[in-house]
Coordinates of C-alpha atoms and ligand atoms in Angstrom, one line a residue:
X835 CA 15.5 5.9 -16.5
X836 CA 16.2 8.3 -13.6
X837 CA 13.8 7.8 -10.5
X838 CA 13.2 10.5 -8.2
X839 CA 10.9 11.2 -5.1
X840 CA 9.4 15.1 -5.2
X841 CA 7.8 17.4 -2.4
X842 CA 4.2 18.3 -2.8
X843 CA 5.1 21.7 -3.7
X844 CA 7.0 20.1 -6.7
X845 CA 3.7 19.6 -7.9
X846 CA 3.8 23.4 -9.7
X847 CA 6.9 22.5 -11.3
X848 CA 6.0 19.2 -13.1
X849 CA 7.0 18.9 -16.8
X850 CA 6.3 16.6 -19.5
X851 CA 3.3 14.0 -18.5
X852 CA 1.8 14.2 -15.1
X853 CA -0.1 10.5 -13.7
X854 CA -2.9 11.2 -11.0
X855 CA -4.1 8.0 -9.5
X856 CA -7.8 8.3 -8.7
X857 CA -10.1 5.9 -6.4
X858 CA -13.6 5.8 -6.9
X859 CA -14.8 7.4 -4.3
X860 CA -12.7 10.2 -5.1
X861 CA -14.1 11.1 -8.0
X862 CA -14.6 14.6 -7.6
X863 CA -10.5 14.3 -7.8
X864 CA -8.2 14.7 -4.7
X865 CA -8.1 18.3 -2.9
X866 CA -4.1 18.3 -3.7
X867 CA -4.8 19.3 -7.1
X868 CA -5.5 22.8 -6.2
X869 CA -1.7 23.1 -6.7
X870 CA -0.8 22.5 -10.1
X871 CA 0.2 25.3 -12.6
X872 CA -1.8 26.6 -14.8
X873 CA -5.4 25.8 -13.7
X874 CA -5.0 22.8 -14.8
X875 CA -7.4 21.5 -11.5
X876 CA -10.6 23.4 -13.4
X877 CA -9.1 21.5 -16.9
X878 CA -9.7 18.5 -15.0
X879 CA -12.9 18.7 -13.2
X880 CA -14.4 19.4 -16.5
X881 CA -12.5 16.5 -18.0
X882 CA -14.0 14.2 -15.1
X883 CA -17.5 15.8 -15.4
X884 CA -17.5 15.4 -19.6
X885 CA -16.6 11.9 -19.5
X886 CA -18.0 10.9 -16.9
X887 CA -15.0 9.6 -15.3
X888 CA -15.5 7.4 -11.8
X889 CA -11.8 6.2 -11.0
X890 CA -12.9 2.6 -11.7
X891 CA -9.5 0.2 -11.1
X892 CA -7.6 1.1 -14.4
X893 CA -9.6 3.3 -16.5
X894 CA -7.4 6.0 -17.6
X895 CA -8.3 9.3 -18.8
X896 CA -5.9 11.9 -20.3
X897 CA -6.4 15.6 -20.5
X898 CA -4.1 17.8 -22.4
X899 CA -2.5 21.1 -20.6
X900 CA -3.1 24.1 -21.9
X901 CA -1.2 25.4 -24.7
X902 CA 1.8 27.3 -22.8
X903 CA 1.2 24.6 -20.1
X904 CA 5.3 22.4 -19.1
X905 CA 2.8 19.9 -18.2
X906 CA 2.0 18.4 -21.6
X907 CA -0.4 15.5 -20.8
X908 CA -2.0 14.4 -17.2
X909 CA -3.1 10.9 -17.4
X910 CA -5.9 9.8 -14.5
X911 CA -5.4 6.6 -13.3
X912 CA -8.2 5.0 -11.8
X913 CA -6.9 3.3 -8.6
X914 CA -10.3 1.2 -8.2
X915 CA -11.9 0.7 -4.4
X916 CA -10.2 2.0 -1.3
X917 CA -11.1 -1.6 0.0
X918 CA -9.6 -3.4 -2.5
X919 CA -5.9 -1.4 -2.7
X920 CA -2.7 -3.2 -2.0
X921 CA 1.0 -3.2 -3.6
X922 CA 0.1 -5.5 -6.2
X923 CA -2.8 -3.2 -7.8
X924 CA -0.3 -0.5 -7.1
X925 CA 2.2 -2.1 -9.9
X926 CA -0.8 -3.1 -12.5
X927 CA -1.8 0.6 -11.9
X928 CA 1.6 2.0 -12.3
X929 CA 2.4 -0.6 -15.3
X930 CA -1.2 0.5 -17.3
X931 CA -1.0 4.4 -16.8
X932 CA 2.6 3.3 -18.6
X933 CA 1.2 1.3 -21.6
X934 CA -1.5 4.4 -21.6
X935 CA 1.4 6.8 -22.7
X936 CA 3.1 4.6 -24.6
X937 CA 1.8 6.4 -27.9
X938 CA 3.0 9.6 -26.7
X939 CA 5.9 11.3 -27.4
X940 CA 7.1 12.2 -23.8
X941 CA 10.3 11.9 -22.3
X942 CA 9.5 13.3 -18.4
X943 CA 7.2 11.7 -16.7
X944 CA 6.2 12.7 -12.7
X945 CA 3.4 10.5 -10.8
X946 CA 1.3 11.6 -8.0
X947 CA 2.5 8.7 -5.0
X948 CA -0.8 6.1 -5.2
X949 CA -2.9 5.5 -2.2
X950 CA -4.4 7.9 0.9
X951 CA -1.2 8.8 2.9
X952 CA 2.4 8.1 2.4
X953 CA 3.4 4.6 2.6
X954 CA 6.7 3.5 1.5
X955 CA 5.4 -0.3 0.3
X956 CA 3.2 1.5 -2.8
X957 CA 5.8 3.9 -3.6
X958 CA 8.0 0.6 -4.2
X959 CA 5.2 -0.9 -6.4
X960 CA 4.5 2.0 -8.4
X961 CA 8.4 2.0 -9.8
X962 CA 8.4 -1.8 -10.1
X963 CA 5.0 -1.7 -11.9
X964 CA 6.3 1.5 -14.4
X965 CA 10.1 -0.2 -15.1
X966 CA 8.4 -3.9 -15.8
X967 CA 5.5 -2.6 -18.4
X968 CA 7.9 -0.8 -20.3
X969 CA 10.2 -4.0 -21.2
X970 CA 11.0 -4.7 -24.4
X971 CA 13.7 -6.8 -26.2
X972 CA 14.5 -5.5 -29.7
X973 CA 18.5 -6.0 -30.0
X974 CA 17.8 -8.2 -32.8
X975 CA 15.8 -6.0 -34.7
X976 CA 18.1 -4.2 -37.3
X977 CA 15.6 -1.4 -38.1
X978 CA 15.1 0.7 -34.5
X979 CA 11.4 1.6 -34.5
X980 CA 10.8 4.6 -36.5
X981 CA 7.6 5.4 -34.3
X982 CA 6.9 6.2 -31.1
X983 CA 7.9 3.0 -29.5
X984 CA 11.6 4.7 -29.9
X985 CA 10.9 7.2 -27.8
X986 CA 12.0 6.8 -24.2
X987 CA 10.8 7.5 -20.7
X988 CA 14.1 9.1 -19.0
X989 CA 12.7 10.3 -16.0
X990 CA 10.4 9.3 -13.8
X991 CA 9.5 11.5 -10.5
X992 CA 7.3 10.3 -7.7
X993 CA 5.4 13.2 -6.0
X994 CA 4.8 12.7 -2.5
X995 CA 1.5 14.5 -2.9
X996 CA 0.9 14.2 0.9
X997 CA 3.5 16.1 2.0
X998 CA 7.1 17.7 2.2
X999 CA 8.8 15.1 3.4
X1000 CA 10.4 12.5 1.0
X1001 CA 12.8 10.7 3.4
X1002 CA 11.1 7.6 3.7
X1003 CA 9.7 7.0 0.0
X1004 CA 13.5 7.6 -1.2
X1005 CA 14.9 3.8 -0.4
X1006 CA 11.8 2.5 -1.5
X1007 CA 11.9 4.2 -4.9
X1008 CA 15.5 2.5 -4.8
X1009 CA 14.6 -0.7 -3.5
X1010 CA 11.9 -0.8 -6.6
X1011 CA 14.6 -0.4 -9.3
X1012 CA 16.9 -2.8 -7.6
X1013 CA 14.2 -5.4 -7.6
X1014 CA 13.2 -4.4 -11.2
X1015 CA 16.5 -4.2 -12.3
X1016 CA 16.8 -8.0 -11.7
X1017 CA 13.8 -9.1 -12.7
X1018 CA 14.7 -6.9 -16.1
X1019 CA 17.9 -8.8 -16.5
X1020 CA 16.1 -12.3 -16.0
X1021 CA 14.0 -11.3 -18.6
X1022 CA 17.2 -10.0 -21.1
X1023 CA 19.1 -13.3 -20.5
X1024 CA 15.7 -15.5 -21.1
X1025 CA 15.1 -13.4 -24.1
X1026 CA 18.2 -13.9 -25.4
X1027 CA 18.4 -17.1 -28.5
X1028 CA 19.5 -20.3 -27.4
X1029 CA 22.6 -19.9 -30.3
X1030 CA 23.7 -17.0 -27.6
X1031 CA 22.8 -18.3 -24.3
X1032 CA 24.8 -20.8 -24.5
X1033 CA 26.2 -22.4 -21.3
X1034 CA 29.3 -20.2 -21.5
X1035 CA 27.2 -17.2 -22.0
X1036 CA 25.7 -17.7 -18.9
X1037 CA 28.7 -18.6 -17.2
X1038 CA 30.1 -15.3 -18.1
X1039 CA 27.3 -13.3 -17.1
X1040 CA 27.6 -14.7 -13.8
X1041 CA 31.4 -13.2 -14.0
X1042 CA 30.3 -10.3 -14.9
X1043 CA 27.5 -9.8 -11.5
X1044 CA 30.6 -11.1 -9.2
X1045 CA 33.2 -8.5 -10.5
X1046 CA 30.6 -5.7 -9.6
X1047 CA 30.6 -6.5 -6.0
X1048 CA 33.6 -7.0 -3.6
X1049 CA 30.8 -9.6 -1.5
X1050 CA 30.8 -12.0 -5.1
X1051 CA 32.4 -14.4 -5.8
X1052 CA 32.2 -16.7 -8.5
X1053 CA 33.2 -20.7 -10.0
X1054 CA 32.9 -22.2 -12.7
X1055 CA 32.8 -25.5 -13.4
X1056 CA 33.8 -26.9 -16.8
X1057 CA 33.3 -30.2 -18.1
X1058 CA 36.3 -31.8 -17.4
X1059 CA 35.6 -30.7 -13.3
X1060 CA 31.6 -32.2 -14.1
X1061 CA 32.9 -35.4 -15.2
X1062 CA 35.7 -36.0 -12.8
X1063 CA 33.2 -35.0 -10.1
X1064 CA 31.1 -38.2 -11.4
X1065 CA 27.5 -35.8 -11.8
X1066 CA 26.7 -38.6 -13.9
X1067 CA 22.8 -37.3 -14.3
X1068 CA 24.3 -34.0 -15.6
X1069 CA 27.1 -35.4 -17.5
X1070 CA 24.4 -37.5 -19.3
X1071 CA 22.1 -34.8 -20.6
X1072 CA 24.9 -32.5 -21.6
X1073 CA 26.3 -35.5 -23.9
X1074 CA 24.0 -35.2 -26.4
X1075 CA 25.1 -31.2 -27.5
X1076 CA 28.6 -30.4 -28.6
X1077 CA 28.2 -26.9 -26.5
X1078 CA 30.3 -27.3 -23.3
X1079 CA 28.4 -27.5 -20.0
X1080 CA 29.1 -25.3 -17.0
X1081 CA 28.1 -25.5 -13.3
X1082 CA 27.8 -21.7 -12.3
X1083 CA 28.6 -21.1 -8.7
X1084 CA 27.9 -17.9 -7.4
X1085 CA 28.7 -16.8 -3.3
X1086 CA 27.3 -13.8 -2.0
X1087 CA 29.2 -13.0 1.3
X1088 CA 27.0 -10.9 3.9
X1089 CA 27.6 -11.8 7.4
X1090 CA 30.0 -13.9 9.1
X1091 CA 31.2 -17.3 7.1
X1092 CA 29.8 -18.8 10.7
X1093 CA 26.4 -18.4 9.5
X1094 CA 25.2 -21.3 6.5
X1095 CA 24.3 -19.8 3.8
X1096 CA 20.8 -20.0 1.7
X1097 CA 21.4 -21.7 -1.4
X1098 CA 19.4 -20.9 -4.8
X1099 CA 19.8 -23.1 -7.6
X1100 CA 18.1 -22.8 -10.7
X1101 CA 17.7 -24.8 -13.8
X1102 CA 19.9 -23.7 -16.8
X1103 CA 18.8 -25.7 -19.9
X1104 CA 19.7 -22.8 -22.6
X1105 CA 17.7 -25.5 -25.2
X1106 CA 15.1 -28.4 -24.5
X1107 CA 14.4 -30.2 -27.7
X1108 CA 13.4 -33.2 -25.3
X1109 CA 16.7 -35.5 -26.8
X1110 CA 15.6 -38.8 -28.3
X1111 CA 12.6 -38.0 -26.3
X1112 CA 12.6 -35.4 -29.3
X1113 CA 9.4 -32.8 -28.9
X1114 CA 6.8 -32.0 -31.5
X1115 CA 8.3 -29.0 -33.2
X1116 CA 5.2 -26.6 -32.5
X1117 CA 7.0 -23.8 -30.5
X1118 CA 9.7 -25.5 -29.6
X1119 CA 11.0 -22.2 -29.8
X1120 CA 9.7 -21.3 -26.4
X1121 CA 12.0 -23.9 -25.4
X1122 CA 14.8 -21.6 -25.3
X1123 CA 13.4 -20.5 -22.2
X1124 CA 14.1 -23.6 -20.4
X1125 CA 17.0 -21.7 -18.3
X1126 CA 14.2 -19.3 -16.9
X1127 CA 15.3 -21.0 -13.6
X1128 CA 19.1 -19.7 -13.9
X1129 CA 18.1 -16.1 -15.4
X1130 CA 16.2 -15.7 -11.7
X1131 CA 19.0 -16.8 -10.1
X1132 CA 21.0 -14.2 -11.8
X1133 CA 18.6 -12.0 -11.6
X1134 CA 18.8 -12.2 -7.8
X1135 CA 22.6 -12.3 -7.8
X1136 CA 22.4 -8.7 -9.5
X1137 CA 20.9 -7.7 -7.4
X1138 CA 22.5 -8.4 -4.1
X1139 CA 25.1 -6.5 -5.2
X1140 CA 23.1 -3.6 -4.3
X1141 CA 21.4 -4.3 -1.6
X1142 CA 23.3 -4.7 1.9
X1143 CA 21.5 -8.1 3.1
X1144 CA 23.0 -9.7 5.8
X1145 CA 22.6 -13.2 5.0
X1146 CA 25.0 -16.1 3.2
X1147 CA 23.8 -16.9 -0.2
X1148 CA 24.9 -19.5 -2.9
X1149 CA 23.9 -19.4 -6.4
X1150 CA 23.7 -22.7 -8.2
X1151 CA 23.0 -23.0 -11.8
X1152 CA 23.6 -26.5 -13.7
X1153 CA 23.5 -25.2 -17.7
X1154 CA 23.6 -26.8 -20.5
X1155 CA 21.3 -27.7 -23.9
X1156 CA 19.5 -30.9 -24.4
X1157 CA 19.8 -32.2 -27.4
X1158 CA 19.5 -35.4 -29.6
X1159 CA 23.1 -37.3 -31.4
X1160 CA 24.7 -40.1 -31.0
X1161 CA 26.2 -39.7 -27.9
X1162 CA 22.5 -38.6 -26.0
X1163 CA 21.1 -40.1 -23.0
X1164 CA 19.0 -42.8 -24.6
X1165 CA 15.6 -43.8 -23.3
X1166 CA 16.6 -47.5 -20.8
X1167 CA 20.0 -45.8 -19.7
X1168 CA 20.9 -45.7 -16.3
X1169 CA 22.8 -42.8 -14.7
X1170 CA 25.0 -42.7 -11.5
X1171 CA 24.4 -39.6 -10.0
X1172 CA 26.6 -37.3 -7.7
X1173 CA 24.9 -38.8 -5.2
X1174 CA 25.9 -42.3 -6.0
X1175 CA 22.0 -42.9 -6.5
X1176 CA 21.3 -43.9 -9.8
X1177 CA 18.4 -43.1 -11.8
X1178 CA 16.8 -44.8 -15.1
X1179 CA 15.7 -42.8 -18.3
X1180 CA 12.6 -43.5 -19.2
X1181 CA 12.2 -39.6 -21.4
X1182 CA 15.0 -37.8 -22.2
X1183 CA 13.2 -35.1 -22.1
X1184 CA 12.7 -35.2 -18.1
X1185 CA 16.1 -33.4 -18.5
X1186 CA 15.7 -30.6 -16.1
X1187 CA 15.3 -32.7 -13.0
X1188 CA 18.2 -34.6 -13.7
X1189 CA 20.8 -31.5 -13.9
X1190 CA 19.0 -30.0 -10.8
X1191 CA 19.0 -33.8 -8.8
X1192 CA 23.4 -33.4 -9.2
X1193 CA 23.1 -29.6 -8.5
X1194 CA 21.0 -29.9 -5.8
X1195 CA 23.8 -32.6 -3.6
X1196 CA 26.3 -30.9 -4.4
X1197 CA 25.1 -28.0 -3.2
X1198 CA 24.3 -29.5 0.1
X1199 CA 27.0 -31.3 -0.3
X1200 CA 29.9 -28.1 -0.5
X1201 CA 28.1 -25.9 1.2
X1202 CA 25.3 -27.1 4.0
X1203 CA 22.7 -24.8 3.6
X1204 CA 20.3 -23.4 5.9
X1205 CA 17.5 -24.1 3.2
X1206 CA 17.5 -25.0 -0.3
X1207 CA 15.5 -23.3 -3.1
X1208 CA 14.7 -24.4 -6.8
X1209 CA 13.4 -22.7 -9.5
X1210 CA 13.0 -24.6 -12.6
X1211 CA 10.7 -24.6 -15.8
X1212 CA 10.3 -28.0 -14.5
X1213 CA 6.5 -29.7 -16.2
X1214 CA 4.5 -28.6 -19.1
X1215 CA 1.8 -30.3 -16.2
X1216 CA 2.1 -27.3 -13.8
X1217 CA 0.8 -25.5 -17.0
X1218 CA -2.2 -27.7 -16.7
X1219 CA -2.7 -27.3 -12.9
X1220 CA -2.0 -23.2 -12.7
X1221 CA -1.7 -21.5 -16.1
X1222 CA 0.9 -18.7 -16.3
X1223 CA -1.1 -17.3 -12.9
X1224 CA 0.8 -19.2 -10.2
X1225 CA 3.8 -20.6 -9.7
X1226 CA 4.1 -24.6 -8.4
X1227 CA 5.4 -24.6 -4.8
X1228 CA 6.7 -28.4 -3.6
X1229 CA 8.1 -28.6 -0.7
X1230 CA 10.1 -30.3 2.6
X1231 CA 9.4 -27.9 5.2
X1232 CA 5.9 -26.0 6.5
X1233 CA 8.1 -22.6 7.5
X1234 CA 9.4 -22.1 4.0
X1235 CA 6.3 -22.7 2.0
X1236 CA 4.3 -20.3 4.0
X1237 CA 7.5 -17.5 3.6
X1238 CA 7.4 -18.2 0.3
X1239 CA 3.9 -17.9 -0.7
X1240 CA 3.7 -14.8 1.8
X1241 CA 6.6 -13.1 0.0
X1242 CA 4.2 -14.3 -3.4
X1243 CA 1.6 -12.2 -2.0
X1244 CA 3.4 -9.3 -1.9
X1245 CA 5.3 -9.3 -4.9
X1246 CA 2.4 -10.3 -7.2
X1247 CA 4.3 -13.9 -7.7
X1248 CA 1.7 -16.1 -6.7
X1249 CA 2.5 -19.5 -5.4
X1250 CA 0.5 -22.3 -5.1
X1251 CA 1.7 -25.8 -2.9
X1252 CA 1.0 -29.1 -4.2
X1253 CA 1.1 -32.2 -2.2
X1254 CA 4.0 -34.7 -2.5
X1255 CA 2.1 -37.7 -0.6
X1256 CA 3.9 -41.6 -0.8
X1257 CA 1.5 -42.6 -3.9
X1258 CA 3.4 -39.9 -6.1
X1259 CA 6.9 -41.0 -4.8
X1260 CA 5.6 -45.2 -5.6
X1261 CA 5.1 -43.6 -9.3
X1262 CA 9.0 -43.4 -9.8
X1263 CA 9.8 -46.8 -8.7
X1264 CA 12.1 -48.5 -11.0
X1265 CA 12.6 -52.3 -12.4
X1266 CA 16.3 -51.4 -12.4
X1267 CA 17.7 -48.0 -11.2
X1268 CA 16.9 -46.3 -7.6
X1269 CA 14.2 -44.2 -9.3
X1270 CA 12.6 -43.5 -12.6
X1271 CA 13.2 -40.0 -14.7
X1272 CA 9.3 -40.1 -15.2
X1273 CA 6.5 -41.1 -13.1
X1274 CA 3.6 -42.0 -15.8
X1275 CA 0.3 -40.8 -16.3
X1276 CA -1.0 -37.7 -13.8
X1277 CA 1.2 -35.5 -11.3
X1278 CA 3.5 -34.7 -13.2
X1279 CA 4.7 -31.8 -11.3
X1280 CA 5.1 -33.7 -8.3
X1281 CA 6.4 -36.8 -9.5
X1282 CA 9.0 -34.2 -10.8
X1283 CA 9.1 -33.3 -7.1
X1284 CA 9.4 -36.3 -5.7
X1285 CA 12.4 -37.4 -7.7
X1286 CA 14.4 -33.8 -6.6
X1287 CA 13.5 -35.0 -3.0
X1288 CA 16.1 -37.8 -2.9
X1289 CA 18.9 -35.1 -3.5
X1290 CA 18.2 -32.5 -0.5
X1291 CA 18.5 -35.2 2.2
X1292 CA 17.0 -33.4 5.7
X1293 CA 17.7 -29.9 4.0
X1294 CA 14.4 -27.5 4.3
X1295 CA 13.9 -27.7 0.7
X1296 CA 11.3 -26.0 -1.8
X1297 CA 10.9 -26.5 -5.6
X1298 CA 9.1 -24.2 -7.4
X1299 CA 7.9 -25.1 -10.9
X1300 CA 8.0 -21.6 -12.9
X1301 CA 6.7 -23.3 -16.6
X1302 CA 3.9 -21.4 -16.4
X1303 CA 5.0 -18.1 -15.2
X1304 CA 8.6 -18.0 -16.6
X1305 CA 6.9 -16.6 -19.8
X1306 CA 3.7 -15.2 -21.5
X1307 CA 2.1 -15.4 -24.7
X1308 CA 0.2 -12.3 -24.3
X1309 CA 0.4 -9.4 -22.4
X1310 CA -0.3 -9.5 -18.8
X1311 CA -0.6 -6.3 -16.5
X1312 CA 3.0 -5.2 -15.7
X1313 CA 4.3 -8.1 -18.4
X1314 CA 4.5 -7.2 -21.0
X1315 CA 4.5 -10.8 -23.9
X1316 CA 7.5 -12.9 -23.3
X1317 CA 9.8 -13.5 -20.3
X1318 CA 8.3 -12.4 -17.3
X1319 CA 11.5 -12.5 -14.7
X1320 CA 9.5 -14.9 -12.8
X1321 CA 11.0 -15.4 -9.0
X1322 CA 13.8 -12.6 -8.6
X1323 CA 11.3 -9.8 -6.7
X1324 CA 9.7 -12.9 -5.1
X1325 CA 13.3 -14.4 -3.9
X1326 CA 14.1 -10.9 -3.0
X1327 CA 11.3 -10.8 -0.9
X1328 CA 12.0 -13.6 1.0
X1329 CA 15.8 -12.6 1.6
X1330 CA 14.9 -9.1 2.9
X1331 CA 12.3 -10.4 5.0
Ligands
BES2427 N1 11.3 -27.9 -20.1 C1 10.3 -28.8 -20.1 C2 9.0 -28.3 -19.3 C3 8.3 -27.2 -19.9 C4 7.1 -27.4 -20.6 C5 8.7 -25.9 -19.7 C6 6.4 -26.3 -21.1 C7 7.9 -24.8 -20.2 C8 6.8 -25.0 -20.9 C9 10.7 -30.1 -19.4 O1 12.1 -30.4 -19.5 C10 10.0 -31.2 -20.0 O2 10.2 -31.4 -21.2 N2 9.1 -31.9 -19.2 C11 8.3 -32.9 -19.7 C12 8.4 -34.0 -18.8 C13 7.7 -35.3 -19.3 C14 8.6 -35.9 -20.3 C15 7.6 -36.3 -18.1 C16 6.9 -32.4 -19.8 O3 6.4 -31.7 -18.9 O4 6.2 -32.7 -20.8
MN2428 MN1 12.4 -31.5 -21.3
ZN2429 ZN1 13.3 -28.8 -19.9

């Protein structure tokens, strides 16, 4: 889709479908109208007066031009109470007035700029909110819609309807389609089959981001490298597939080597049946989503590439499938660890905290980082605890959490912190190993947690347990059913900020 940024007098020039974003107490419609084509401000004050129309937070309302009218439909977009506005109803706006056209054969689309003045933040929203809603994932669909649903949006223009100036809305626009753009491809490689994203896949994707960009680099670690680096935790989930594992390591270079770099590392199960631990089968499809944690990571990754942030950052991704055979992790094992700790299966399906406890030291480990971030489809409990409508936040360090939840806050990726107190760490005590793989009945997402926290030594650290936002079962404002890209716009956030 091509995004640009338009002068007010644009406005008499628009084609296709035109979005006007309305608060209630607006509702006689904003003065700026006066210069559209076509009369089209009288079409829509009698629009507003038949219906009734008040600008209540999503209500739309679409009026049709007049016959010889370029502009073929204006959609009204009510932007709700002035007291009540913020980037995040910015997107939902931008991402219904979307799903309100949907049905429409349009190709052009131009939107009046949301809000009371110019402000570079909303401008931002209203692309991220417009590119998200439109997601869809049909490559395996051998019959392309006939219908609508074919047809799509290939230009977007934002109308500074303030004004003539569009300077400072034009890297904002382009800041909201960097930040979409990886949260679109976190969705595509969580989207993708688990007979696809395989380990390898992922692997080469992560090729592909670094040869974009002269500041990647990439490294991948096979098997061979896994096992003669003794990640015994890793090594032992990855034993019961025959698809080869791969440690991703991605290095973004963007100020001197001096400076230590952030590290990211994200969980890359591209299947959890749960092993021996096997799972009940109801949707254990959903399972394939179990590298949500590594499609962020990517996500971000893609990103960087186009954005000119001048920090260090390492990407970390342990990937491979969990599976049940004769040569799985069997419930009584005991695992050495990269580490050298060692840690006793109880479940083979608390898979994803064993990968990420090797990934996690070794990442320290090579490359001493500043701070240390997970993201991992970690506990069906956090499910329990915050629905898909926040994000699990676990961490070692006061600063990050509250950077984290603040870059949440803006990005509409809520986070919510749980406390790891001593009674949750006594939970993983084992008879025989340093620790347990599970911690028994209650807090599960933090005796998840609480294992991690033996592999960050004094590294700021912060998990973040994404089961419950990594996907949807139904539609969800700017999300549309299925992988949400959960974490890159938030981990943006936080980088930029
Ligand atoms: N990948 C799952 C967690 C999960 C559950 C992700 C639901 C998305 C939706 C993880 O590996 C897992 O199986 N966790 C177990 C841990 C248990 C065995 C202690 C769980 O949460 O049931
Ligand atoms: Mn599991
Ligand atoms: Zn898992």
């Amino acid at each position: 889709m091509k995004l640009s940024v338009r002068t007010k007098s644009a406005l008499s020039a628009v084609e296709g479908a035109l979005i006007i974003g309305v608060f209630e107490e607006d509702k006689n419609l904003p003065g700026w109208i006066k210069s559209l084509p076509d009369k089209v401000d009288l079409l829509l004050k009698n629009a507003v007066k038949e219906d009734d129309y008040k600008g209540k937070f999503g209500h739309t309302l679409l009026v049709r031009g007049s016959a010889n009218s370029k502009i073929r439909k204006i959609l009204l977009i009510g932007l709700g109470k002035r007291d009540d506005w913020s980037e995040e109803q910015a997107r939902k706006a931008a991402g219904k007035s979307r799903t309100a056209l949907k049905s429409f054969r349009i190709r052009k689309v131009a939107s009046s700029l949301f809000g009371w003045e110019v402000d570079p933040s909303i401008a931002k929203a209203q692309v991220e909110g417009f590119i998200l809603s439109g997601y869809t994932f049909n490559k395996y669909k051998s019959k392309k819609a006939e219908n609508n649903e074919s047809i799509e949006i290939g230009s977007l223009e934002i109308i500074n309807v303030f004004g003539e100036n569009v300077a400072p809305l034009k890297r904002a626009v382009k800041l909201g389609r960097v930040f979409s753009d990886g949260a679109i491809l976190a969705r595509d490689l969580q989207a993708e089959p688990g007979n696809t994203a395989t380990p390898t896949y992922l692997a080469a994707q992560a090729r592909k981001i670094a040869s974009a960009s002269p500041r990647i680099k990439v490294k991948i670690l096979d098997k061979t490298k896994i096992k003669k680096l003794k990640m015994g935790a890793f090594i032992g989930v990855s034993n019961g597939s025959q698809e080869p594992p791969k440690l991703i390591v991605l290095e973004y270079r963007g100020t001197s080597p001096k400076h230590k770099p952030i590290a990211l590392v994200g969980k890359g199960i591209t299947f959890d049946s749960g092993g021996i631990s096997l799972k009940p089968g109801a949707a254990m499809e959903e399972m394939k989503y179990d590298m949500s944690g590594a499609a962020a990571v990517l996500g971000v990754f893609k990103a960087l590439s186009e954005l000119d942030l001048k920090e260090n950052i390492v990407g970390v991704i342990p990937a491979t499938e969990n599976l049940p055979s004769g040569t799985a992790l069997k419930p009584g094992d005991i695992v050495k660890t990269y580490s050298g700790k060692t840690i006793e299966i109880i479940n083979t399906d608390a898979e994803g905290r064993l990968v990420l406890a090797d990934a996690l030291s070794y990442t320290i480990k090579n490359y001493k980082p500043s701070r240390i971030i997970d993201l991992a489809t970690l506990t069906g409990s956090v499910v329990v605890a915050l629905s898909t409508h926040a994000t699990g936040i676990i961490s070692n360090d006061a600063d990050l959490t509250k950077k984290l939840i603040a870059a949440g806050e803006t990005t509409g990726e809520r986070l919510w912190e749980l406390p790891l107190w001593d009674p949750f760490r006594d939970q993983i005590k084992s008879d025989f190993a340093d620790m347990k793989n599970i911690g028994g009945k209650g807090g599960g997402t933090i005796t998840a947690a609480a294992l991690l926290e033996n592999f960050v030594e004094d590294t700021p650290w912060a998990h973040l347990d994404i089961a419950g936002t990594a996907y949807l079962s139904g539609s969800l404002d700017y999300s549309p059913k299925g992988p949400t890209g959960v974490g890159v716009r938030l981990l943006l956030e936080y980088l930029s900020g």
